[in-house]
Amino acid sequence: MPIMIPNNNLPPGTLRGVYASLLLGQVAIGAILYFLSSQSTTEQAPASVMTGLQTWQLVACALLLFAVLTAAYLRGRLVQSATRPDGQKVATTALVAWALMEGANLATVILAYRHNDTSLYLAFVVGLLAFVWLRPATWPLEAEA
């Protein structure tokens, strides 16, 4: 049960709706791009060229790591400020954390599609799990009606 925040100006259910739409959008985009990449007949580079981490893999992993660490920091700040009556600030912080995670996840899945890279699809799944970790049920986001 979420902690009650008396001065929250948002209607009940607003942030949960935003979170659900962001999560479903990421899953839908990831599924569509994965389906399209599995249907393509793009030739892979020779094995000698594909050794080691490629630049796009490093960029995607760095984006995801930055987003997860920043979102974890913001989540910790929200949990610490659970008793404060500033509901609007809590909601804004939650939206910033979600935007960070969604941006990194979408960049990862687009890079995975562009380069037809299965390891980046796995990184996208890890990013989705981190996004699920940021669900509103664990944060004091909304007062129940």
Coordinates of N, CA and C in Angstrom, one line a residue:
M1 N 0.8 -1.2 0.0 CA 0.0 0.0 0.0 C 0.9 1.2 0.0
P2 N 0.7 2.1 -1.0 CA 1.5 3.3 -1.0 C 1.3 4.2 0.2
I3 N 2.3 5.0 0.5 CA 2.2 5.9 1.6 C 1.4 7.1 1.2
M4 N 0.6 7.6 2.1 CA -0.3 8.7 1.7 C 0.5 10.0 1.7
I5 N 0.2 10.8 0.7 CA 0.9 12.1 0.5 C -0.3 13.1 0.4
P6 N -0.4 13.9 1.5 CA -1.6 14.8 1.6 C -1.7 15.9 0.5
N7 N -0.6 16.5 0.1 CA -0.6 17.6 -0.8 C -0.4 17.3 -2.2
N8 N -0.7 16.1 -2.7 CA -0.4 15.7 -4.0 C -1.6 16.3 -4.9
N9 N -1.2 17.1 -5.9 CA -2.2 17.8 -6.7 C -2.6 16.9 -7.9
L10 N -2.0 15.8 -8.1 CA -2.4 14.9 -9.2 C -3.6 14.1 -8.9
P11 N -4.4 13.8 -9.9 CA -5.6 12.9 -9.7 C -5.1 11.5 -9.4
P12 N -5.8 10.8 -8.5 CA -5.4 9.4 -8.3 C -5.3 8.6 -9.5
G13 N -4.2 7.8 -9.7 CA -4.0 6.9 -10.8 C -3.3 7.5 -12.0
T14 N -3.0 8.8 -11.9 CA -2.3 9.5 -13.0 C -0.9 8.9 -13.3
L15 N -0.1 8.8 -12.2 CA 1.3 8.3 -12.5 C 1.3 6.8 -12.8
R16 N 0.4 6.1 -12.3 CA 0.3 4.7 -12.6 C -0.1 4.5 -14.1
G17 N -0.9 5.4 -14.6 CA -1.3 5.3 -16.0 C -0.1 5.7 -16.9
V18 N 0.6 6.8 -16.5 CA 1.8 7.2 -17.3 C 2.8 6.1 -17.3
Y19 N 3.0 5.5 -16.1 CA 4.0 4.4 -16.0 C 3.6 3.2 -16.9
A20 N 2.3 2.8 -16.9 CA 1.9 1.7 -17.7 C 2.0 2.0 -19.2
S21 N 1.7 3.2 -19.6 CA 1.8 3.5 -21.0 C 3.3 3.5 -21.4
L22 N 4.2 4.0 -20.6 CA 5.6 4.0 -21.0 C 6.1 2.6 -21.1
L23 N 5.7 1.7 -20.1 CA 6.2 0.3 -20.1 C 5.7 -0.4 -21.3
L24 N 4.4 -0.3 -21.6 CA 3.8 -0.9 -22.7 C 4.3 -0.4 -24.1
G25 N 4.6 0.9 -24.2 CA 5.2 1.4 -25.4 C 6.6 0.8 -25.6
Q26 N 7.4 0.7 -24.6 CA 8.7 0.1 -24.7 C 8.7 -1.3 -25.2
V27 N 7.8 -2.1 -24.5 CA 7.6 -3.5 -24.9 C 7.1 -3.6 -26.3
A28 N 6.2 -2.8 -26.7 CA 5.7 -2.9 -28.1 C 6.7 -2.5 -29.1
I29 N 7.5 -1.5 -28.9 CA 8.5 -1.1 -29.8 C 9.6 -2.1 -29.9
G30 N 10.0 -2.7 -28.7 CA 11.0 -3.7 -28.7 C 10.6 -5.0 -29.5
A31 N 9.3 -5.3 -29.3 CA 8.8 -6.5 -29.9 C 8.7 -6.3 -31.4
I32 N 8.3 -5.2 -31.9 CA 8.2 -4.9 -33.3 C 9.5 -4.9 -33.9
L33 N 10.5 -4.2 -33.3 CA 11.8 -4.2 -33.9 C 12.5 -5.5 -33.9
Y34 N 12.3 -6.3 -32.8 CA 12.8 -7.7 -32.8 C 12.2 -8.5 -33.9
F35 N 10.9 -8.4 -34.1 CA 10.3 -9.2 -35.2 C 10.8 -8.7 -36.6
L36 N 10.9 -7.4 -36.8 CA 11.4 -6.9 -38.0 C 12.9 -7.4 -38.3
S37 N 13.7 -7.4 -37.2 CA 15.1 -7.8 -37.4 C 15.2 -9.3 -37.7
S38 N 14.3 -10.1 -37.1 CA 14.3 -11.5 -37.3 C 13.9 -11.9 -38.7
Q39 N 13.1 -11.0 -39.3 CA 12.6 -11.2 -40.7 C 13.5 -10.8 -41.8
S40 N 14.5 -9.9 -41.4 CA 15.4 -9.4 -42.4 C 16.4 -10.4 -42.8
T41 N 17.0 -10.2 -44.0 CA 18.0 -11.1 -44.5 C 19.3 -10.4 -44.6
T42 N 19.6 -9.5 -43.7 CA 20.9 -8.8 -43.7 C 22.0 -9.8 -43.4
E43 N 23.0 -9.6 -44.2 CA 24.2 -10.5 -44.0 C 25.0 -10.0 -42.8
Q44 N 25.5 -11.0 -42.0 CA 26.4 -10.6 -40.9 C 27.8 -10.4 -41.4
A45 N 28.6 -9.6 -40.7 CA 30.0 -9.4 -41.1 C 30.8 -10.7 -40.8
P46 N 31.9 -10.9 -41.4 CA 32.7 -12.1 -41.1 C 33.1 -12.1 -39.6
A47 N 33.3 -13.3 -39.1 CA 33.6 -13.5 -37.6 C 34.9 -12.7 -37.2
S48 N 35.8 -12.5 -38.1 CA 37.1 -11.8 -37.7 C 36.8 -10.3 -37.5
V49 N 35.8 -9.8 -38.2 CA 35.4 -8.4 -38.0 C 34.6 -8.2 -36.8
M50 N 33.8 -9.2 -36.3 CA 32.9 -9.0 -35.2 C 33.5 -9.3 -33.9
T51 N 34.8 -9.5 -33.8 CA 35.4 -9.8 -32.5 C 35.4 -8.6 -31.6
G52 N 35.2 -8.8 -30.3 CA 35.3 -7.7 -29.3 C 34.0 -6.9 -29.3
L53 N 33.9 -6.0 -28.4 CA 32.8 -5.1 -28.3 C 32.8 -4.0 -29.3
Q54 N 31.7 -3.8 -30.0 CA 31.6 -2.8 -31.0 C 31.2 -1.5 -30.3
T55 N 31.4 -0.4 -31.1 CA 31.1 0.9 -30.5 C 29.7 1.1 -30.1
W56 N 28.7 0.6 -30.9 CA 27.3 0.7 -30.5 C 27.0 -0.1 -29.3
Q57 N 27.7 -1.2 -29.1 CA 27.4 -2.0 -27.9 C 27.9 -1.2 -26.6
L58 N 29.0 -0.6 -26.7 CA 29.6 0.2 -25.6 C 28.7 1.4 -25.3
V59 N 28.2 2.0 -26.4 CA 27.3 3.2 -26.2 C 26.0 2.8 -25.5
A60 N 25.4 1.7 -26.0 CA 24.2 1.2 -25.4 C 24.4 0.8 -23.9
C61 N 25.4 0.1 -23.6 CA 25.7 -0.4 -22.3 C 26.0 0.8 -21.4
A62 N 26.7 1.8 -21.9 CA 27.0 3.0 -21.1 C 25.7 3.8 -20.8
L63 N 24.8 3.9 -21.8 CA 23.5 4.6 -21.6 C 22.7 3.8 -20.5
L64 N 22.6 2.5 -20.7 CA 21.8 1.7 -19.7 C 22.4 1.8 -18.3
L65 N 23.7 1.7 -18.2 CA 24.3 1.8 -16.8 C 24.1 3.2 -16.2
F66 N 24.3 4.3 -17.0 CA 24.0 5.6 -16.5 C 22.5 5.7 -16.0
A67 N 21.6 5.3 -16.9 CA 20.2 5.4 -16.6 C 19.8 4.6 -15.3
V68 N 20.3 3.4 -15.2 CA 20.0 2.6 -14.0 C 20.6 3.2 -12.7
L69 N 21.8 3.6 -12.8 CA 22.4 4.2 -11.6 C 21.7 5.5 -11.2
T70 N 21.4 6.4 -12.2 CA 20.7 7.6 -11.9 C 19.3 7.4 -11.4
A71 N 18.6 6.4 -12.0 CA 17.2 6.1 -11.5 C 17.3 5.5 -10.1
A72 N 18.3 4.7 -9.8 CA 18.4 4.1 -8.5 C 18.7 5.2 -7.4
Y73 N 19.5 6.2 -7.8 CA 19.7 7.3 -6.9 C 18.4 8.1 -6.7
L74 N 17.7 8.4 -7.8 CA 16.4 9.1 -7.6 C 15.4 8.3 -6.8
R75 N 15.4 7.0 -7.0 CA 14.5 6.1 -6.2 C 14.8 6.2 -4.7
G76 N 16.1 6.2 -4.4 CA 16.5 6.3 -3.0 C 16.1 7.6 -2.4
R77 N 16.2 8.7 -3.2 CA 15.8 10.0 -2.7 C 14.3 10.0 -2.5
L78 N 13.5 9.3 -3.3 CA 12.1 9.3 -3.1 C 11.7 8.5 -1.9
V79 N 12.4 7.4 -1.6 CA 12.1 6.6 -0.5 C 12.5 7.4 0.8
Q80 N 13.6 8.1 0.8 CA 14.0 8.9 1.9 C 13.0 10.1 2.2
S81 N 12.4 10.6 1.2 CA 11.5 11.7 1.3 C 10.0 11.3 1.4
A82 N 9.8 10.0 1.8 CA 8.4 9.5 1.7 C 7.5 10.2 2.7
T83 N 8.0 10.7 3.8 CA 7.2 11.4 4.8 C 7.0 12.9 4.5
R84 N 7.6 13.4 3.5 CA 7.5 14.8 3.2 C 6.1 15.0 2.4
P85 N 5.5 16.1 2.7 CA 4.2 16.4 2.1 C 4.2 16.9 0.7
D86 N 5.4 17.0 0.0 CA 5.5 17.6 -1.3 C 5.3 16.5 -2.4
G87 N 4.1 16.2 -2.6 CA 3.7 15.2 -3.6 C 4.1 15.5 -5.0
Q88 N 4.0 16.8 -5.4 CA 4.3 17.2 -6.8 C 5.8 17.0 -7.0
K89 N 6.7 17.3 -6.1 CA 8.1 17.1 -6.3 C 8.4 15.6 -6.4
V90 N 7.7 14.7 -5.7 CA 7.9 13.3 -5.8 C 7.5 12.8 -7.1
A91 N 6.4 13.3 -7.6 CA 5.9 12.9 -8.9 C 6.8 13.3 -10.0
T92 N 7.4 14.5 -9.9 CA 8.3 15.0 -10.9 C 9.6 14.2 -10.9
T93 N 10.1 13.8 -9.8 CA 11.3 13.0 -9.7 C 11.0 11.6 -10.3
A94 N 9.9 11.1 -10.0 CA 9.5 9.8 -10.6 C 9.5 9.8 -12.1
L95 N 8.9 10.9 -12.7 CA 8.9 11.0 -14.1 C 10.2 11.2 -14.7
V96 N 11.1 11.9 -14.0 CA 12.5 12.0 -14.5 C 13.2 10.7 -14.6
A97 N 13.0 9.9 -13.5 CA 13.7 8.6 -13.5 C 13.1 7.7 -14.6
W98 N 11.8 7.7 -14.8 CA 11.2 6.9 -15.9 C 11.7 7.4 -17.3
A99 N 11.8 8.7 -17.5 CA 12.3 9.2 -18.8 C 13.7 8.8 -19.0
L100 N 14.5 8.8 -18.0 CA 15.9 8.3 -18.2 C 16.0 6.9 -18.6
M101 N 15.2 6.0 -17.9 CA 15.2 4.6 -18.2 C 14.6 4.4 -19.6
E102 N 13.5 5.1 -19.9 CA 12.9 4.8 -21.3 C 13.8 5.3 -22.4
G103 N 14.5 6.4 -22.2 CA 15.4 6.9 -23.3 C 16.5 5.9 -23.5
A104 N 17.1 5.4 -22.4 CA 18.2 4.4 -22.6 C 17.7 3.1 -23.2
N105 N 16.5 2.7 -22.8 CA 16.0 1.4 -23.3 C 15.6 1.6 -24.8
L106 N 15.0 2.7 -25.2 CA 14.7 2.9 -26.6 C 16.0 3.0 -27.5
A107 N 17.0 3.7 -27.0 CA 18.2 3.8 -27.7 C 18.9 2.5 -27.9
T108 N 18.8 1.6 -26.8 CA 19.4 0.3 -26.9 C 18.7 -0.6 -27.9
V109 N 17.3 -0.5 -27.9 CA 16.6 -1.4 -28.9 C 16.7 -0.9 -30.3
I110 N 16.9 0.4 -30.5 CA 17.1 0.9 -31.8 C 18.5 0.5 -32.4
L111 N 19.5 0.6 -31.5 CA 20.8 0.2 -31.9 C 20.8 -1.3 -32.2
A112 N 20.1 -2.1 -31.4 CA 20.0 -3.5 -31.6 C 19.4 -3.8 -32.9
Y113 N 18.3 -3.1 -33.3 CA 17.7 -3.3 -34.6 C 18.6 -2.9 -35.7
R114 N 19.2 -1.8 -35.5 CA 20.0 -1.2 -36.6 C 21.2 -2.1 -36.9
H115 N 21.8 -2.7 -35.9 CA 23.0 -3.6 -36.1 C 22.6 -5.1 -36.0
N116 N 21.4 -5.4 -35.9 CA 20.9 -6.8 -35.8 C 21.8 -7.6 -34.7
D117 N 21.8 -7.0 -33.5 CA 22.6 -7.5 -32.5 C 21.8 -8.1 -31.3
T118 N 21.9 -9.4 -31.2 CA 21.1 -10.1 -30.1 C 21.5 -9.7 -28.7
S119 N 22.8 -9.5 -28.5 CA 23.2 -9.1 -27.2 C 22.6 -7.8 -26.7
L120 N 22.4 -6.9 -27.7 CA 21.7 -5.6 -27.3 C 20.2 -5.8 -27.0
Y121 N 19.6 -6.8 -27.6 CA 18.2 -7.1 -27.3 C 18.2 -7.7 -25.8
L122 N 19.2 -8.4 -25.4 CA 19.3 -8.9 -24.0 C 19.5 -7.7 -23.1
A123 N 20.3 -6.7 -23.5 CA 20.5 -5.5 -22.7 C 19.2 -4.8 -22.6
F124 N 18.4 -4.7 -23.6 CA 17.1 -4.1 -23.6 C 16.2 -4.8 -22.6
V125 N 16.2 -6.1 -22.5 CA 15.4 -6.8 -21.6 C 15.9 -6.5 -20.1
V126 N 17.2 -6.4 -19.9 CA 17.7 -6.0 -18.6 C 17.2 -4.5 -18.3
G127 N 17.2 -3.7 -19.3 CA 16.7 -2.3 -19.1 C 15.2 -2.3 -18.7
L128 N 14.4 -3.2 -19.4 CA 13.0 -3.3 -19.1 C 12.8 -3.8 -17.6
L129 N 13.6 -4.7 -17.2 CA 13.5 -5.2 -15.8 C 13.9 -4.1 -14.8
A130 N 14.8 -3.3 -15.2 CA 15.1 -2.1 -14.3 C 14.0 -1.1 -14.3
F131 N 13.3 -1.0 -15.5 CA 12.1 -0.1 -15.5 C 11.0 -0.7 -14.7
V132 N 10.8 -2.0 -14.7 CA 9.8 -2.6 -13.8 C 10.2 -2.4 -12.4
W133 N 11.4 -2.4 -12.0 CA 11.9 -2.2 -10.7 C 11.5 -0.8 -10.2
L134 N 11.3 0.2 -11.1 CA 10.9 1.5 -10.8 C 9.4 1.7 -10.7
R135 N 8.7 0.6 -10.6 CA 7.2 0.7 -10.6 C 6.7 1.6 -9.5
P136 N 5.5 2.2 -9.7 CA 5.0 3.1 -8.7 C 4.6 2.4 -7.4
A137 N 4.3 1.2 -7.4 CA 3.8 0.5 -6.1 C 4.9 0.6 -5.0
T138 N 6.2 0.7 -5.4 CA 7.2 0.8 -4.4 C 7.5 2.2 -3.9
W139 N 7.0 3.2 -4.6 CA 7.2 4.5 -4.3 C 6.0 5.2 -3.7
P140 N 6.2 6.2 -2.9 CA 5.1 7.0 -2.3 C 4.6 8.0 -3.4
L141 N 4.0 7.6 -4.4 CA 3.7 8.5 -5.5 C 2.4 9.2 -5.4
E142 N 1.4 8.4 -5.0 CA 0.1 9.0 -5.1 C -0.7 8.6 -3.8
A143 N -1.6 9.5 -3.4 CA -2.5 9.3 -2.4 C -3.7 8.5 -2.9
E144 N -4.1 7.5 -2.2 CA -5.2 6.7 -2.7 C -6.5 7.5 -2.4
A145 N -7.4 7.3 -3.3 CA -8.7 8.1 -3.2 C -9.6 7.5 -2.1

